[in-house]
Coordinates of C-alpha atoms in Angstrom, one line a residue:
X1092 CA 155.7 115.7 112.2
X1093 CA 152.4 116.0 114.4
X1094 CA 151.1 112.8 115.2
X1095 CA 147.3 111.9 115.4
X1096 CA 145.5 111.9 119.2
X1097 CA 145.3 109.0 120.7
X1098 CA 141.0 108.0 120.3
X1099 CA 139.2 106.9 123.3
X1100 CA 136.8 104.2 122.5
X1101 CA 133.9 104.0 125.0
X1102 CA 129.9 103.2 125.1
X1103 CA 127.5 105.7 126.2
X1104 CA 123.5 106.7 126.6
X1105 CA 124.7 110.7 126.2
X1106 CA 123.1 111.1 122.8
X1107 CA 120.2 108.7 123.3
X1108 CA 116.9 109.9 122.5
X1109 CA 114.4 109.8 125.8
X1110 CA 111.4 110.4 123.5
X1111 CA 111.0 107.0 122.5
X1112 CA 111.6 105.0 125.5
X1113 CA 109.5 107.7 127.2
X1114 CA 106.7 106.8 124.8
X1115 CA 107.5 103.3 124.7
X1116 CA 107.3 103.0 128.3
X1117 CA 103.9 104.7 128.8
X1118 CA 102.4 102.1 125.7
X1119 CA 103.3 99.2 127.8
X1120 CA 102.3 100.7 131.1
X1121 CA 98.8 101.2 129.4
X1122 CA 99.1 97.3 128.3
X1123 CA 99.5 96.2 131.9
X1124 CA 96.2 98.1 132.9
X1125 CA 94.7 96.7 130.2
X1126 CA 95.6 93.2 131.5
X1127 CA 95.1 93.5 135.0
X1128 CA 91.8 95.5 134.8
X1129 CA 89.4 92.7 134.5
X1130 CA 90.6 91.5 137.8
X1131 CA 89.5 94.7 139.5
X1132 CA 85.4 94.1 138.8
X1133 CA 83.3 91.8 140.1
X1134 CA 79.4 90.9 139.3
X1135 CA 77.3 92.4 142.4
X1136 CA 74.2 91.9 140.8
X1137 CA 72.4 89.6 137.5
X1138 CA 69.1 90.1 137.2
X1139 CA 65.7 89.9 134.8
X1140 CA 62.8 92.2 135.5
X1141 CA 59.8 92.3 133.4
X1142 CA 58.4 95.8 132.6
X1143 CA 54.9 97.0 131.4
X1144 CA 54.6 100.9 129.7
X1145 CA 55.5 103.6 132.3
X1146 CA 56.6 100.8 135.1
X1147 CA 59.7 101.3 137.7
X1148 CA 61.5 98.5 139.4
X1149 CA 63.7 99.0 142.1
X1150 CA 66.3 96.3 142.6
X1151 CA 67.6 95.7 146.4
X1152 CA 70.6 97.7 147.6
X1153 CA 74.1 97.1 146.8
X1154 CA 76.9 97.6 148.8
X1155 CA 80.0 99.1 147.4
X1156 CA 83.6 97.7 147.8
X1157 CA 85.9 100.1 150.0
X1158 CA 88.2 100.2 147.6
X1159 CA 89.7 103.0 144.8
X1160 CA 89.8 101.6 142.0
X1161 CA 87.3 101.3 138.8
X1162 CA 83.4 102.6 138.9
X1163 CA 80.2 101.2 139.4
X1164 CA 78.5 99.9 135.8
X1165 CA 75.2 99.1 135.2
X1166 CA 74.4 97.3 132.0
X1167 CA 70.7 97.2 131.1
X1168 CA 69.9 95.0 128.2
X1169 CA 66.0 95.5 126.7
X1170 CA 64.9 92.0 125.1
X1171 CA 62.5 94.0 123.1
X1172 CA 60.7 91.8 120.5
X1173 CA 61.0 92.5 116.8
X1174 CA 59.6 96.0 115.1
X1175 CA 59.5 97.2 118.9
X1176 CA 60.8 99.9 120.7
X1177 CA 61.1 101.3 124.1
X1178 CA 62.6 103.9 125.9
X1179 CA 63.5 103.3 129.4
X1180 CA 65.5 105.0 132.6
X1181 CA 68.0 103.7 134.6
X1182 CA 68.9 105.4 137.4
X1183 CA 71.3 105.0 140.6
X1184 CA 69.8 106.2 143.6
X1185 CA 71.3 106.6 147.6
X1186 CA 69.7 105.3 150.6
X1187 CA 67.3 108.2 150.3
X1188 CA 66.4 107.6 147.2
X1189 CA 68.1 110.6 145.3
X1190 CA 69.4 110.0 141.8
X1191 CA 72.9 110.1 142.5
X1192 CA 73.5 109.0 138.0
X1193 CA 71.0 108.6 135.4
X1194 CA 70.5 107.6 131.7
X1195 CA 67.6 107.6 129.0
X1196 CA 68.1 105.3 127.0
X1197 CA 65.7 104.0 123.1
X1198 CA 66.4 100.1 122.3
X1199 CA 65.3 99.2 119.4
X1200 CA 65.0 96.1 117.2
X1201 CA 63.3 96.0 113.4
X1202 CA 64.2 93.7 111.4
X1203 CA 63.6 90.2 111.9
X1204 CA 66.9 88.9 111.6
X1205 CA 68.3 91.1 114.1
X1206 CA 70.7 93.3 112.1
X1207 CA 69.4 96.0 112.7
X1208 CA 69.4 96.8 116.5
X1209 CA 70.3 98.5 119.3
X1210 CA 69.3 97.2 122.8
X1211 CA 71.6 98.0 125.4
X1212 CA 72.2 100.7 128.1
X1213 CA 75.0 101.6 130.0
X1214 CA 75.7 103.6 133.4
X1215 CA 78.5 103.9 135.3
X1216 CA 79.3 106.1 138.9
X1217 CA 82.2 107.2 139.6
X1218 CA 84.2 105.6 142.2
X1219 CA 84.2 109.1 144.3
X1220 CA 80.6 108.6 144.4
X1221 CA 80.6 105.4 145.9
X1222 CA 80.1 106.0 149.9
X1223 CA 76.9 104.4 150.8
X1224 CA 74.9 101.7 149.5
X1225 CA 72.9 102.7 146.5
X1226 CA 70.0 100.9 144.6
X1227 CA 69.4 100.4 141.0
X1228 CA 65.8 102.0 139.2
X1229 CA 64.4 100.8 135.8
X1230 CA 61.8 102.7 134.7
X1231 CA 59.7 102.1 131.3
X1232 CA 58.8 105.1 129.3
X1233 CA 57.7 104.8 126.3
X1234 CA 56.8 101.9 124.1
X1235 CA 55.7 101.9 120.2
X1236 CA 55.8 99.8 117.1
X1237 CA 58.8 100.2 114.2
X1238 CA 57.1 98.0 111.7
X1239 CA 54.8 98.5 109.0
X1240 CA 53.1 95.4 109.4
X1241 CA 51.3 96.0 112.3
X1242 CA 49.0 93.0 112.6
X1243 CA 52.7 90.7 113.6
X1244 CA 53.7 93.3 115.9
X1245 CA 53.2 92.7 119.9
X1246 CA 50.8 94.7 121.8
X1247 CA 52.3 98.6 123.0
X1248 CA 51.0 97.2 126.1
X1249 CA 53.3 94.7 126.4
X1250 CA 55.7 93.9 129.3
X1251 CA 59.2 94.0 128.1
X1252 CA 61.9 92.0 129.7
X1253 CA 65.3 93.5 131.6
X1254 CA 68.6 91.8 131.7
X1255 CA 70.5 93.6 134.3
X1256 CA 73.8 93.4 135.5
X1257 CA 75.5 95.4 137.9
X1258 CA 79.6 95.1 138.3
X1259 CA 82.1 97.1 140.7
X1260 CA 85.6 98.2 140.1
X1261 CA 84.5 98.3 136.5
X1262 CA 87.9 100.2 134.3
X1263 CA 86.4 101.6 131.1
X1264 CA 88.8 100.8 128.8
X1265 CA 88.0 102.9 126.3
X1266 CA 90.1 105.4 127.3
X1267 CA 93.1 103.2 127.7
X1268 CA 92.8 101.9 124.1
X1269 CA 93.2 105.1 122.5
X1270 CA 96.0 106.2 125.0
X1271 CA 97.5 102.9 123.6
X1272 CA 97.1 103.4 119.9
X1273 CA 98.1 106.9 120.2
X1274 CA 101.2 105.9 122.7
X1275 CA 102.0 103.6 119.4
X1276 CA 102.0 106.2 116.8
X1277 CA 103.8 108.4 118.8
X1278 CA 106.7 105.9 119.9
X1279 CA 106.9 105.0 116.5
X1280 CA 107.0 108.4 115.4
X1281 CA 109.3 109.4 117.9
X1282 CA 111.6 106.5 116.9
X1283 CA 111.6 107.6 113.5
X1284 CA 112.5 111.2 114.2
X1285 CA 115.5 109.7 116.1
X1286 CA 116.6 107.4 113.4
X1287 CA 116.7 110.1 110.7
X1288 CA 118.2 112.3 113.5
X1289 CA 121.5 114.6 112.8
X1290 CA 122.2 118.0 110.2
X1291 CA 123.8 116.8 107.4
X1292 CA 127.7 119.1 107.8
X1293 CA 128.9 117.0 104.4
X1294 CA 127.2 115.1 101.5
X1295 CA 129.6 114.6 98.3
X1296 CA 129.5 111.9 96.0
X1297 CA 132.0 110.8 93.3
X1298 CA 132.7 108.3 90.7
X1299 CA 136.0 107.0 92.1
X1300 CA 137.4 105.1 94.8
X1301 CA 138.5 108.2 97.4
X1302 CA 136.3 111.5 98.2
X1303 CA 137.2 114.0 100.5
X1304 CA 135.3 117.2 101.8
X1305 CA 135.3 119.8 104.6
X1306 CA 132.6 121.0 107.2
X1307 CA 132.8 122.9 110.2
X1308 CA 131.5 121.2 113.0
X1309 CA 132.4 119.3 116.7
X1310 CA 132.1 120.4 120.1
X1311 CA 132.7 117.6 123.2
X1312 CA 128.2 117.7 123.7
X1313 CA 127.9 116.6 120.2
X1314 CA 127.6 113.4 118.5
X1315 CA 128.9 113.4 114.7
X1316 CA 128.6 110.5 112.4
X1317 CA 130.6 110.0 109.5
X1318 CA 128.7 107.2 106.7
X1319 CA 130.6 106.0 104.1
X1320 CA 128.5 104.4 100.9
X1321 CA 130.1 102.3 98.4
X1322 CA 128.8 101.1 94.9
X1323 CA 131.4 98.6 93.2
X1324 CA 130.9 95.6 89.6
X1325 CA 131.2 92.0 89.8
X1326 CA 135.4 92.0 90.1
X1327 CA 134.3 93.0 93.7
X1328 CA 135.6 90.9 97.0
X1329 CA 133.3 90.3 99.3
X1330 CA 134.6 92.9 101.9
X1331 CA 136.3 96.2 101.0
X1332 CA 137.9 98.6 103.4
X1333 CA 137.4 102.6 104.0
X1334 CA 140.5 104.2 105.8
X1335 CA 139.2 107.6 106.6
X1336 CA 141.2 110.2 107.9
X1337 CA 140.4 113.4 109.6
X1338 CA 142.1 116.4 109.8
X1339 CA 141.6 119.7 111.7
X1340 CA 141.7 123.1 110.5
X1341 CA 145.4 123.4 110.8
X1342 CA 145.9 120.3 108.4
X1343 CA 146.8 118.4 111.6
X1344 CA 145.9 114.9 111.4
X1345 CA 143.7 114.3 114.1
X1346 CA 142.2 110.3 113.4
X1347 CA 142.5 108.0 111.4
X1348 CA 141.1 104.3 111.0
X1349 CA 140.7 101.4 108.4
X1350 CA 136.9 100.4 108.8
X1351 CA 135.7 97.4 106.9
X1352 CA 132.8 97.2 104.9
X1353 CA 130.7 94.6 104.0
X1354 CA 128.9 94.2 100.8
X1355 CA 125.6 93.5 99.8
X1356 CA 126.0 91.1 96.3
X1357 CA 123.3 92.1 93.5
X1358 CA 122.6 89.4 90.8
X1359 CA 120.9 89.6 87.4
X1360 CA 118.0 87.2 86.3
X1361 CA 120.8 84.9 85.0
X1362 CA 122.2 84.8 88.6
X1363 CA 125.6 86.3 87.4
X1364 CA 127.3 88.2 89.8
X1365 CA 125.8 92.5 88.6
X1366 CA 126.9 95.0 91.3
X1367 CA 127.5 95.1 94.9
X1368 CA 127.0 97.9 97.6
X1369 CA 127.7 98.2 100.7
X1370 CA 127.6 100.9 103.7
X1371 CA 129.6 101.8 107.1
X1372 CA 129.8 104.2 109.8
X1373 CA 131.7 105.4 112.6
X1374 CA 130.4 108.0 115.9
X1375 CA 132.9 110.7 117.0
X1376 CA 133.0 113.2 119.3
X1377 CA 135.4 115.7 118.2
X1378 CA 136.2 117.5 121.6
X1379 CA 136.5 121.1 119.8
X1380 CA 134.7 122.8 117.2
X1381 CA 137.0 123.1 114.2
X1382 CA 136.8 123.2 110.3
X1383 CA 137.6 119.5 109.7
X1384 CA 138.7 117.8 106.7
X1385 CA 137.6 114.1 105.9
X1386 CA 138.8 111.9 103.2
X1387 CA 137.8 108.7 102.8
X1388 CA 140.2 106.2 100.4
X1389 CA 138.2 102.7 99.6
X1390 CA 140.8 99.5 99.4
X1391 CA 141.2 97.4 96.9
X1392 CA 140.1 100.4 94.9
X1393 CA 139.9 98.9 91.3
X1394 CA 136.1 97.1 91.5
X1395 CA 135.0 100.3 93.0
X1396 CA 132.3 102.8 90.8
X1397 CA 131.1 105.5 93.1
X1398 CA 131.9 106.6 97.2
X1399 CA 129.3 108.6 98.9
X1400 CA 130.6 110.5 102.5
X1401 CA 128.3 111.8 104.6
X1402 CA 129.1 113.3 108.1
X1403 CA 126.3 114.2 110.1
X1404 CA 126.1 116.2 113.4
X1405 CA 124.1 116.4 116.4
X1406 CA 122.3 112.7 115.8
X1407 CA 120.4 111.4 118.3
X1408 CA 120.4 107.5 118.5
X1409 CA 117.7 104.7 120.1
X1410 CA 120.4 103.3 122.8
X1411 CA 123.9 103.3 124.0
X1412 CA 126.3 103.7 121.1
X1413 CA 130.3 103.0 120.6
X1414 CA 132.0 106.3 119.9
X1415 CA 134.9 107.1 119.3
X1416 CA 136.4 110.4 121.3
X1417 CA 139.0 112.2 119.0
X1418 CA 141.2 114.7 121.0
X1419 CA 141.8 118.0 119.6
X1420 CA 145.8 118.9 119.1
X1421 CA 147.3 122.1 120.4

């Protein structure tokens, strides 16, 4: 008589998915540069200038931090009164007085309770760009009236007032919060795809306690996991048992093992006791390809209704899974 291989029971990463972690790993490095950005940028300048039509201000030099990391923003808020608008300039200059960055910018404001409005200007240089002291140049353009009652509305030769402020080391963030949200869907997606991982080698479903079915599959690289569903009435016991037993092409038995499986109690509205199901599952590595036969026997067998096998193949997993390494016989 040709007894069963002795299994080897171990835990391994081999047939863990990278994807995820991969994924996983870049979401929370974009996390930690979200948190530690704001520490990077420091105010170099805060200023208010006051601006008549077609008027430049240039605010006194800054001086750059020698450092790498984050640009140089300029945020130019116009406190333009209401049904007024103006379009200014800001500019970033060298020593010289080259533009070295500029922006034209239109702030608006119309309605009088300020819903409706748009004031605010940014500019930012590039860290590379950042080698000498530069110096910051407002100019006002153009100024006009948005309203159609003209007699409320502020002289077009009215000065208009600046709020300025200038920081260095500046991160924009944008960027990291859609490489975080897409980082997200794709960990999750990636997660997913490894969860649902696996070719289904055998699917058969009966109405009785034992099922049995045949699939060629194995190979030592190749992860194969055999799922056993169970449907059973109210007589049930709390835990049933599957002894599954595999068997190689030769009708050699190969494994065999008495898994328990737990079940999930269903009640009615009345609370009474209607159904239970219940699932388990077991990773092998069959060591050579082969036709194999499973069969799968549910004990006590009387409360049970229907027994679903499936054995899947080439499944990928989230993390370091038990399997069980069945030895082919000679």
């Amino acid at each position: 008589m040709t007894m069963p291989a002795e299994p080897r029971r171990y835990t391994t990463a081999k047939f863990s998915e990278p994807a995820p972690i991969v994924a996983f790993g870049a979401v929370v490095a974009i996390v930690a540069a979200l948190v530690i950005s704001p520490f990077f940028s420091r105010t170099v300048l805060q200023e208010r200038i006051n601006l008549a039509p077609n008027a430049t201000a240039t605010l006194p030099p800054i001086e750059p931090r020698a450092n790498r990391i984050g640009a140089l923003r300029v945020d130019v808020r116009a406190r333009v009164p209401r049904n007024t608008w103006v379009t200014f300039e800001v500019q970033i200059r060298d020593r010289e007085g080259n533009p070295l960055a500029a922006a034209l910018k239109q702030a608006w404001r119309r309605s009088s309770a300020g819903s409706d409005e748009n004031t605010r200007g940014l500019l930012d240089l590039r860290r590379e760009d950042l080698n000498q002291p530069v110096q910051i140049a407002i100019a006002s353009l153009e100024q006009g009236s948005t309203g159609l009652n003209l007699s409320n509305s502020p002289a077009l030769s009215t000065s208009i007032p600046f709020d300025i402020t200038v920081r260095d080391g500046v991160v924009d963030t944008r960027f990291l919060w859609s490489g975080f949200w897409v980082g997200l869907v794709l960990s999750g997606f990636a997660a997913l795809t490894a969860v649902n991982s696996g070719q289904m080698a055998l699917h058969k479903t009966i109405g009785e306690s034992d099922v049995d079915g045949r699939a060629r599959l194995g190979g030592s690289d190749k992860l194969v996991r055999a799922i056993v569903t169970v449907e059973s009435d109210e007589t049930t016991p709390p835990v049933l048992h599957a002894e599954l037993a595999i068997k190689d092409g030769q009708g050699n038995l190969v494994y065999e093992a008495k898994i328990p499986l737990r079940l999930t109690m269903h009640r009615d509205d009345d609370g009474s006791l209607d159904r239970a199901t219940g699932k388990c599952q077991i990773d092998l590595v069959l060591s050579r390809e082969d036709s194999y036969g499973f069969s799968v026997e549910i004990v006590p067998d009387a409360p049970v209704d229907r027994t679903t096998l499936k054995v899947l193949q080439n499944v990928r997993t989230l993390r370091s899974v038990e399997v069980t390494e069945v030895a082919s016989l000679a």
